XYZ file of C-alpha atoms in Angstrom:
633
model
C -0.006 0.084 0.178
C 1.540 3.413 -0.990
C 1.226 5.783 1.832
C 0.054 9.451 0.606
C 2.501 10.890 3.466
C 5.537 8.912 2.186
C 4.516 9.892 -1.366
C 4.401 13.271 -0.570
C 7.321 13.516 2.101
C 9.591 12.064 -0.863
C 8.591 14.600 -3.047
C 9.504 17.309 -1.052
C 12.725 15.961 -0.547
C 13.245 14.973 -3.977
C 13.116 18.557 -4.443
C 15.246 19.916 -1.842
C 17.842 17.315 -3.038
C 17.904 18.043 -6.433
C 19.404 21.426 -5.518
C 22.990 21.144 -5.195
C 24.882 24.619 -5.837
C 28.851 24.691 -5.886
C 28.963 25.978 -2.391
C 26.736 22.956 -1.010
C 24.568 25.184 1.471
C 21.416 26.619 0.308
C 18.698 28.750 1.668
C 15.025 27.557 1.315
C 12.156 30.107 1.104
C 8.772 29.684 1.675
C 5.427 31.161 2.099
C 2.689 30.354 4.942
C 1.002 28.001 2.923
C 3.743 25.991 1.630
C 5.279 25.592 5.132
C 2.187 24.318 6.515
C 2.159 21.491 4.035
C 6.044 20.900 4.266
C 5.457 20.694 8.015
C 2.791 17.992 7.803
C 5.601 15.338 6.406
C 8.671 16.753 7.577
C 10.028 18.049 10.926
C 12.628 21.276 10.684
C 15.502 19.014 11.724
C 14.614 16.634 8.531
C 14.945 19.751 6.168
C 18.029 21.061 7.531
C 19.972 17.766 7.184
C 19.585 18.254 3.565
C 22.380 20.818 3.559
C 19.796 23.796 4.127
C 21.587 26.331 6.084
C 18.154 28.274 7.022
C 14.848 28.248 6.194
C 12.937 31.952 5.376
C 9.878 33.550 5.122
C 9.403 35.022 1.677
C 6.782 37.319 2.871
C 9.282 38.520 5.752
C 12.299 41.023 5.549
C 15.175 38.637 4.694
C 19.155 39.825 4.865
C 20.748 39.581 1.646
C 22.475 36.199 1.085
C 24.364 37.019 -2.285
C 26.696 34.186 -1.521
C 23.848 31.415 -1.353
C 21.406 30.002 -3.903
C 17.982 29.676 -2.841
C 15.421 27.131 -3.465
C 11.993 28.935 -3.467
C 9.039 26.198 -2.356
C 5.956 28.582 -2.770
C 2.551 28.686 -4.220
C 2.208 30.239 -7.782
C 0.553 33.846 -6.811
C 0.906 37.087 -8.334
C 2.568 38.522 -4.735
C 5.102 35.698 -4.615
C 6.043 36.409 -8.214
C 6.479 40.060 -7.481
C 8.845 38.947 -4.530
C 10.818 36.882 -6.623
C 11.492 39.768 -9.315
C 12.567 41.836 -6.420
C 14.916 39.492 -5.041
C 16.407 39.357 -8.564
C 16.331 43.184 -8.839
C 18.362 43.383 -5.353
C 20.381 40.464 -5.774
C 19.063 38.624 -2.932
C 20.702 35.433 -3.593
C 23.061 34.232 -6.109
C 20.311 32.326 -7.847
C 16.683 30.652 -7.607
C 15.466 27.184 -8.097
C 11.695 27.906 -8.163
C 9.700 24.488 -7.134
C 6.001 25.823 -7.022
C 3.394 23.640 -5.096
C 0.872 23.551 -7.937
C 0.989 24.696 -11.628
C 2.469 27.674 -12.696
C -0.344 29.926 -14.694
C 0.979 30.940 -17.903
C 0.671 34.723 -17.371
C 2.899 34.501 -13.909
C 5.172 32.480 -16.101
C 5.534 35.467 -18.685
C 6.077 37.863 -15.273
C 8.977 35.735 -14.597
C 10.692 35.795 -17.924
C 12.706 39.217 -17.147
C 14.676 37.411 -14.492
C 15.596 34.231 -16.243
C 19.148 34.888 -15.787
C 18.353 34.505 -12.147
C 16.488 31.437 -12.230
C 18.439 27.771 -12.295
C 15.242 25.982 -12.571
C 11.489 26.015 -12.672
C 9.324 23.157 -11.644
C 5.662 22.502 -10.751
C 5.020 20.022 -7.904
C 1.383 19.417 -8.223
C 1.253 18.405 -3.976
C -1.094 21.359 -2.640
C -3.196 18.859 -0.632
C -2.533 17.848 3.107
C -1.586 14.596 3.144
C -3.396 13.863 6.746
C -3.146 9.982 6.881
C -1.748 7.207 4.766
C -5.007 6.806 2.874
C -6.569 10.238 3.460
C -6.003 13.696 2.259
C -7.750 17.054 2.722
C -7.930 20.424 1.917
C -7.541 23.782 3.808
C -11.238 25.125 2.888
C -13.896 24.735 5.694
C -15.862 27.791 4.323
C -16.755 25.487 1.102
C -19.195 23.425 3.503
C -21.477 26.449 3.784
C -20.955 27.894 0.259
C -22.233 24.489 -1.066
C -25.011 23.901 1.178
C -26.196 27.243 2.446
C -29.147 28.828 0.540
C -28.970 32.287 -0.810
C -30.566 34.481 1.854
C -33.027 36.118 -0.677
C -34.270 35.611 -4.297
C -31.892 37.910 -5.657
C -28.619 36.350 -4.297
C -29.303 33.095 -6.176
C -26.806 33.945 -9.173
C -24.186 35.469 -6.877
C -24.333 32.525 -4.442
C -23.816 30.277 -7.858
C -20.758 32.465 -8.941
C -19.310 32.203 -5.829
C -19.511 28.337 -5.272
C -18.370 27.662 -9.022
C -15.283 29.555 -8.105
C -14.930 27.508 -5.042
C -15.515 24.351 -7.111
C -12.750 25.415 -9.717
C -10.262 25.969 -6.861
C -11.207 22.547 -5.352
C -11.172 20.843 -8.648
C -7.398 21.805 -9.043
C -6.581 20.189 -6.017
C -8.197 17.218 -6.425
C -6.129 17.158 -9.924
C -3.208 17.600 -7.747
C -3.865 14.720 -5.697
C -4.200 12.458 -9.025
C -1.045 13.847 -10.588
C 0.950 13.403 -7.468
C -0.294 9.640 -7.713
C 0.412 9.501 -11.477
C -3.072 8.613 -11.856
C -5.170 9.751 -15.117
C -8.539 7.930 -13.630
C -12.020 7.484 -14.761
C -14.429 9.498 -13.095
C -17.638 8.964 -11.703
C -20.152 11.244 -9.806
C -23.192 10.750 -7.539
C -26.617 12.036 -8.858
C -29.121 11.940 -6.314
C -32.392 10.269 -7.128
C -34.386 11.700 -4.264
C -33.586 15.426 -4.528
C -32.739 18.489 -6.685
C -29.535 19.999 -6.610
C -28.934 21.958 -3.354
C -27.924 25.330 -1.916
C -26.769 28.005 -4.484
C -27.596 25.369 -7.512
C -30.918 24.896 -6.629
C -33.165 25.371 -9.503
C -34.030 29.180 -9.538
C -35.532 31.665 -12.260
C -32.465 34.171 -11.930
C -29.878 31.100 -12.723
C -31.829 28.987 -15.335
C -31.594 30.184 -19.330
C -34.615 31.339 -20.601
C -36.711 28.910 -22.329
C -36.490 27.937 -25.926
C -38.826 29.977 -28.362
C -40.630 26.785 -30.186
C -42.279 28.585 -33.044
C -45.547 27.129 -34.576
C -43.829 24.480 -37.262
C -42.980 20.875 -35.967
C -39.533 21.150 -37.326
C -38.890 24.237 -34.969
C -40.510 22.478 -32.373
C -37.879 19.883 -32.760
C -34.830 22.375 -33.177
C -36.325 23.790 -30.240
C -35.802 20.739 -28.235
C -31.913 21.018 -28.958
C -29.087 23.111 -27.136
C -31.539 25.626 -25.728
C -33.993 23.146 -24.558
C -31.126 21.241 -23.060
C -29.375 24.341 -21.503
C -32.867 25.112 -19.948
C -33.318 21.844 -18.369
C -29.619 20.943 -17.518
C -29.919 23.243 -14.466
C -32.240 20.406 -13.007
C -29.051 18.144 -12.870
C -26.389 20.501 -12.066
C -25.436 18.870 -8.616
C -22.165 20.201 -6.808
C -20.669 16.686 -7.589
C -21.118 16.870 -11.276
C -19.881 20.352 -11.795
C -16.735 19.050 -9.486
C -16.428 15.796 -11.671
C -16.331 17.696 -15.221
C -14.124 20.367 -13.662
C -11.470 17.775 -12.467
C -11.445 15.978 -15.890
C -10.746 19.280 -17.549
C -7.831 20.088 -15.705
C -6.455 16.321 -15.924
C -6.865 16.705 -19.802
C -5.015 19.809 -19.830
C -2.219 18.380 -17.944
C -2.160 15.395 -19.966
C -1.616 17.474 -23.167
C 1.622 18.967 -21.750
C 2.665 15.870 -20.358
C 1.873 12.738 -22.542
C 3.128 10.059 -20.227
C 0.919 11.257 -17.386
C -1.280 8.326 -15.844
C 0.649 5.525 -18.062
C 1.423 2.529 -16.540
C 2.357 -0.972 -17.547
C 1.893 -2.880 -14.251
C -1.114 -1.154 -12.742
C -4.810 -0.775 -14.130
C -6.455 2.456 -14.666
C -7.716 3.919 -11.374
C -11.095 5.544 -11.024
C -12.356 8.414 -8.888
C -15.722 8.577 -7.189
C -16.720 12.194 -6.481
C -19.816 12.141 -3.670
C -20.967 14.885 -1.523
C -22.231 14.616 2.118
C -25.885 14.591 1.235
C -25.469 11.103 0.063
C -25.519 9.626 3.813
C -26.806 11.930 6.361
C -27.104 8.894 8.875
C -23.331 8.601 9.360
C -22.747 11.749 10.521
C -25.082 11.668 13.552
C -23.892 8.079 14.801
C -22.092 7.541 17.831
C -18.850 5.340 16.324
C -17.245 3.253 19.118
C -14.100 2.681 17.434
C -11.033 4.343 18.618
C -10.312 7.174 16.350
C -13.837 8.079 15.940
C -14.788 7.892 19.633
C -11.570 9.958 20.569
C -12.610 12.783 18.092
C -16.297 12.578 19.125
C -15.875 12.546 22.857
C -12.511 14.239 23.697
C -11.508 18.088 22.920
C -9.154 17.355 20.019
C -7.631 20.724 18.705
C -6.642 21.298 15.183
C -7.486 17.649 14.684
C -4.890 15.963 16.417
C -3.568 17.390 19.693
C -4.878 16.247 22.877
C -3.783 18.016 26.173
C -3.924 15.674 29.164
C -1.940 14.999 32.601
C 0.818 13.244 32.733
C 2.839 12.243 35.942
C 6.666 13.387 35.774
C 9.500 10.979 36.874
C 9.363 12.890 40.302
C 5.723 12.216 40.842
C 4.178 15.529 39.857
C 1.656 15.959 37.179
C 1.803 18.511 34.589
C -0.124 19.182 31.271
C 1.317 17.500 28.170
C 0.007 17.883 24.709
C 0.467 14.980 22.064
C -0.049 14.993 18.573
C -2.079 12.100 17.137
C -0.394 10.994 13.877
C 0.824 8.257 11.560
C 4.284 8.378 13.427
C 2.757 6.923 16.577
C 2.700 3.187 16.001
C 0.286 2.324 18.586
C -2.194 4.839 17.167
C -2.078 3.582 13.931
C -2.489 -0.192 15.007
C -5.597 0.508 17.324
C -7.534 3.517 15.707
C -9.762 1.496 13.663
C -10.429 -1.023 16.352
C -13.680 -1.117 18.369
C -12.781 0.608 21.913
C -13.109 -2.578 24.042
C -10.747 -4.086 21.636
C -8.234 -1.165 21.561
C -8.226 -1.250 25.462
C -7.669 -4.891 25.291
C -4.686 -4.495 22.786
C -3.300 -1.562 24.899
C -3.027 -3.754 27.966
C -1.359 -6.534 25.740
C 1.158 -4.417 24.533
C 1.878 -2.713 27.894
C 2.263 -6.036 29.517
C 4.644 -7.423 26.545
C 6.604 -4.262 27.254
C 6.854 -5.177 30.911
C 7.749 -8.647 29.990
C 10.578 -7.660 27.724
C 12.229 -5.277 29.970
C 11.755 -7.329 33.236
C 10.148 -4.427 34.765
C 7.967 -6.280 37.206
C 8.112 -9.719 38.289
C 4.673 -10.154 39.183
C 1.325 -10.243 37.372
C 0.783 -7.584 34.435
C -2.079 -4.951 34.215
C -5.543 -6.276 33.862
C -7.337 -3.006 33.511
C -6.794 0.847 32.996
C -6.118 1.389 36.431
C -3.393 -1.128 37.099
C -1.678 0.381 33.844
C -2.073 3.638 35.692
C -0.449 2.654 38.552
C 2.391 0.628 36.935
C 3.357 3.605 34.798
C 4.003 5.929 37.579
C 6.751 3.266 38.581
C 8.755 3.502 35.367
C 10.408 6.774 35.493
C 13.410 5.558 33.591
C 11.459 4.826 30.153
C 10.355 8.306 29.292
C 9.174 7.904 25.932
C 7.265 4.689 26.439
C 5.729 6.022 29.502
C 4.762 9.150 27.587
C 3.013 7.100 25.003
C 1.202 4.876 26.896
C 0.006 7.328 29.493
C -1.444 9.321 26.279
C -3.594 6.321 25.174
C -4.284 5.157 28.841
C -5.859 8.885 29.455
C -7.867 8.867 26.171
C -9.237 5.337 26.187
C -10.022 6.236 30.127
C -11.834 9.788 29.501
C -13.798 8.132 26.701
C -14.804 5.116 28.988
C -16.204 7.456 31.573
C -18.099 9.711 29.301
C -19.709 6.657 27.695
C -21.227 5.839 30.720
C -21.904 9.384 32.279
C -23.674 10.299 29.217
C -25.793 7.169 28.999
C -24.264 6.302 25.291
C -25.252 2.529 25.422
C -29.004 3.474 25.613
C -28.725 6.458 23.144
C -26.663 4.226 20.606
C -28.873 1.615 20.776
C -31.816 4.301 19.568
C -29.530 5.530 17.099
C -28.730 2.245 15.660
C -32.374 1.053 15.286
C -33.216 4.043 13.464
C -30.201 4.038 11.176
C -30.383 0.446 10.486
C -34.378 -0.080 10.405
C -33.952 -3.056 12.538
C -33.000 -4.062 16.171
C -30.219 -6.276 17.158
C -32.273 -9.239 16.983
C -33.275 -8.112 13.030
C -36.633 -7.220 14.019
C -38.443 -4.006 12.918
C -38.080 -1.294 15.885
C -41.663 -0.844 16.759
C -41.085 0.768 20.279
C -38.544 3.342 19.007
C -40.551 6.586 20.329
C -40.958 4.695 23.849
C -37.178 4.019 24.093
C -36.021 7.440 22.897
C -38.839 9.910 24.865
C -37.159 9.026 28.355
C -33.740 9.586 26.920
C -35.062 13.044 25.541
C -36.639 13.630 29.178
C -33.284 13.038 30.925
C -30.788 15.878 32.163
C -28.203 13.168 32.087
C -28.262 13.098 28.280
C -26.888 15.909 26.481
C -28.707 18.137 24.243
C -26.306 17.612 21.367
C -27.069 13.680 21.965
C -30.606 14.527 21.834
C -30.267 16.270 18.306
C -28.470 13.329 16.908
C -31.391 10.694 17.918
C -33.996 12.995 16.832
C -32.243 13.808 13.612
C -32.002 9.975 13.060
C -35.466 9.232 13.837
C -36.724 11.744 11.536
C -34.429 10.218 8.592
C -35.661 6.532 9.651
C -39.203 7.755 9.344
C -38.625 9.847 5.855
C -40.062 12.918 7.855
C -42.736 13.387 10.479
C -45.776 15.227 10.895
C -44.894 18.754 12.243
C -46.587 18.284 15.470
C -44.832 15.063 16.276
C -41.634 17.247 15.650
C -42.850 19.671 17.777
C -43.437 17.263 20.841
C -40.122 15.766 20.471
C -38.144 19.295 20.507
C -40.518 19.884 23.791
C -39.366 16.613 25.476
C -35.929 16.907 24.354
C -36.063 20.883 25.786
C -33.809 22.045 22.719
C -33.059 25.712 22.266
C -34.287 27.482 19.127
C -30.466 27.245 17.453
C -30.653 23.210 18.179
C -34.221 22.959 16.579
C -32.840 24.963 13.526
C -29.656 22.672 13.145
C -32.440 19.699 12.551
C -34.846 21.669 10.631
C -31.416 22.680 8.483
C -31.594 18.949 7.360
C -33.633 19.853 4.500
C -30.548 21.639 2.853
C -29.159 17.969 2.601
C -32.077 16.962 0.702
C -33.734 15.162 3.734
C -37.215 15.336 4.300
C -38.247 16.293 7.747
C -41.930 17.031 7.334
C -44.443 14.757 6.175
C -48.297 14.839 5.643
C -50.541 11.781 5.848
C -50.686 11.401 2.277
C -46.967 11.977 1.290
C -45.495 8.823 -0.222
C -41.870 7.418 0.381
C -39.067 9.278 -0.854
C -36.253 6.692 0.108
C -32.869 6.749 -1.689
C -32.276 4.030 -4.315
C -28.897 3.374 -2.613
C -29.115 0.977 0.272
C -26.687 1.000 3.546
C -25.633 -2.587 4.665
C -25.635 -3.524 8.284
C -22.969 -5.496 9.623
C -22.532 -9.011 11.331
C -20.240 -7.393 13.482
C -20.308 -8.959 17.169
C -20.889 -5.488 18.762
C -24.724 -4.056 18.806
C -24.059 -0.655 18.593
C -21.943 -0.673 15.665
C -24.250 -2.470 13.327
C -24.772 0.395 10.583
C -22.416 0.652 7.781
C -21.971 3.752 5.502
C -23.270 3.956 2.339
C -19.553 4.390 1.232
C -19.122 0.873 1.638
C -21.844 0.043 -0.822
C -20.703 2.344 -3.427
C -17.007 0.970 -3.117
C -18.038 -2.790 -2.901
C -20.463 -2.274 -6.042
C -18.189 -0.472 -8.031
C -15.605 -2.732 -7.608
C -18.052 -5.901 -8.445
C -18.819 -3.840 -11.525
C -22.416 -3.157 -10.462
C -22.501 -0.001 -9.501
C -25.812 1.680 -10.749
C -24.402 4.103 -13.480
C -27.746 5.854 -13.221
C -26.616 7.034 -9.776
C -22.756 7.191 -10.789
C -22.324 7.724 -14.422
C -19.009 8.177 -15.629
C -17.623 11.818 -16.879
C -16.230 10.216 -20.304
C -15.166 6.726 -21.165
C -15.556 3.899 -18.767
C -13.382 0.723 -17.818
C -15.095 -1.365 -20.636
C -14.196 0.780 -23.190
C -10.293 1.162 -22.086
C -7.370 -1.494 -22.600
C -6.141 -3.153 -19.699
C -2.341 -2.595 -18.927
C -0.266 -5.551 -20.647
C 0.369 -7.294 -17.313
C -3.279 -7.747 -16.722
C -4.515 -8.252 -20.240
C -4.663 -12.226 -19.894
C -7.160 -11.918 -16.711
C -11.111 -11.842 -17.323
C -12.542 -8.552 -16.427
C -15.623 -8.599 -13.742
C -18.960 -9.287 -15.150
C -21.444 -6.704 -14.429
C -24.593 -8.365 -12.469
C -28.029 -6.833 -10.954
C -27.808 -4.581 -8.139
C -28.534 -6.887 -5.684
C -28.067 -10.412 -6.418
C -24.364 -10.639 -6.174
C -22.484 -11.042 -2.504
C -20.176 -7.968 -1.991
C -16.993 -8.261 -3.653
C -14.986 -8.608 -0.291
C -16.419 -12.377 -0.265
C -13.621 -12.798 -3.518
C -10.101 -13.964 -3.219
C -7.277 -11.586 -4.227
C -6.621 -11.832 -7.861
C -3.504 -13.802 -8.711
C -0.714 -11.589 -9.775
C -1.725 -8.457 -8.338
C 0.903 -7.339 -5.537
C 0.812 -4.419 -3.347
C 2.924 -2.530 -5.517
C 0.890 -2.774 -8.666
C -2.564 -2.646 -7.013
C -5.048 -0.873 -8.646
C -6.076 2.554 -6.972
C -9.535 3.998 -6.051
C -9.922 7.603 -5.028
C -13.036 8.998 -3.296
C -13.730 12.469 -2.699
C -16.736 13.774 -0.192
C -17.650 16.871 -1.018
C -18.959 18.813 2.510
C -16.753 16.198 4.556
C -16.162 12.750 5.331
C -16.847 10.824 8.360
C -14.427 8.774 10.744
C -16.495 5.850 9.866
C -16.182 6.249 6.136
C -12.149 6.595 6.522
C -12.034 3.214 8.593
C -14.165 1.726 5.800
C -11.496 2.586 3.192
C -8.794 1.123 5.265
C -10.584 -2.162 5.697
C -12.095 -2.147 2.309
C -8.351 -1.789 0.716
C -7.341 -4.911 2.713
C -10.571 -6.816 1.754
C -10.488 -5.680 -2.030
C -6.649 -5.534 -2.548
C -7.174 -2.038 -3.651
C -5.173 0.923 -2.883
C -8.419 3.089 -1.680
C -7.709 6.536 -0.786
C -10.480 9.368 0.707
C -10.617 13.278 0.597
C -12.620 16.050 1.620
C -12.357 19.343 2.784
C -11.029 19.550 6.510
C -14.630 18.822 8.085
C -14.435 15.417 9.439
C -17.681 14.017 11.585
């Protein structure tokens, strides 16, 4: 499995190592954005080890260093190009090696031409994204969640809102293209077309954004002509989903890149990848469910800062308690091994690892730790093993705090209601006939926090595909929700969810069905829709009306030489075949040549979806990556 972190790290290091000035030493010049991206995969020590004498910010005053050549690692912006030209004019450095984080627009390239003698090289890296984990990537644009789903405040603002969103999507599509280019993948592209609602937010069909209807005239031939381009333009607004716009934009960016880089995406060993673009509205159940796997539970229940930092009480070697902040990342072996385990399994694994550590180091002669409290007591007696103490203390604190909240906030009872709503069946596989009776006491309870009441009501409304307004009002009353909390539930309509239902309304359920799990844990039965999408795509049976291709599909494309002798998967009906994870791995498919599948969830992914990606990568023998804006639920 190719780790995104390793790939991006290597691209940065290759760029730095490629600069070998006569005097050996060089200066690294960065901007704020590139410095953040660099910091996610490399420590400052790692950079300085590569004959970098110092790291300077392009936006700050810098002392002239005419004896050194500089490596610029920056974004391609007008402001940065102006600063490079100023450095050339003032002879800031002996020469400039320019590495742009993403593609350099032609106008900016022309602006640099006067300084050609100053430039030693100019390269585009196409790594303008954050490799958050081995198989996840994100973009620093949380505001796009609101530009996608927030409806314009009044009728006049629809054109402006749509224009803003299309600008945002253009930028996002470039970043998705960056991921594809970094992986050297020119994928087939599929996108989600909802069957149960029209476009959302500023893309909602509106008189001010819809082209005028065609004039048909009186003749039949005129009528037929009018049903051509003009009519299609008039009607296409109905299908302008954010996923479709984004998919076609990514296709254009990749085709442009292919024109100037003919070898882009070519591989004799690996089958061509697929990029599937979906959005949060596809599955509005997953964000509301309590997840009890380690990573999801920690991010849900604990005060994690900046998506990865956790502050806890650490007992020092002298016995005093002090605040310590740790970063949860792929560099922590314990974290990567247990993050997708159910909390019970994760705690058992932590204790097993701790007892093995005690045994390997002959620290204690008696029995090992039997529970979290035993671990806590024993850790205080290990002052000589500072690094191990810190690591075990971190995970001990997180696990213990999660379990305390699990009991205190009545999460077993809350989660049982959630799972029954999400799956539509009880743990025994029967229809949940007493959902309201189970839910109302929890809504009345002061021990259940309001946020969890909001989650239960939101899931119940989705289970019922909308409820009468009076029923919804009573649920709010039982839960004693504030107006803001009621508005949050009512806002589900902005994601295509029906919240209000009359007596004569028909079911408006989605065509796509989530699968339930044979998991041993009753509170972890629901599986996200994304799992169904991936399994059905790999099995060749994903509905093309729900997930059409932008251009060609795999059936029309030649296989790589090494795979041509293998039989392609046969398309089947949507429900007749077992999930693809029942199949054995194909012979001849090695980890190095595994086919890739890229997933992008516009509007934000959930930790349950991230977990599924890792598990499906293993069961389907595919390299699967998932990305979004930094808005993980």
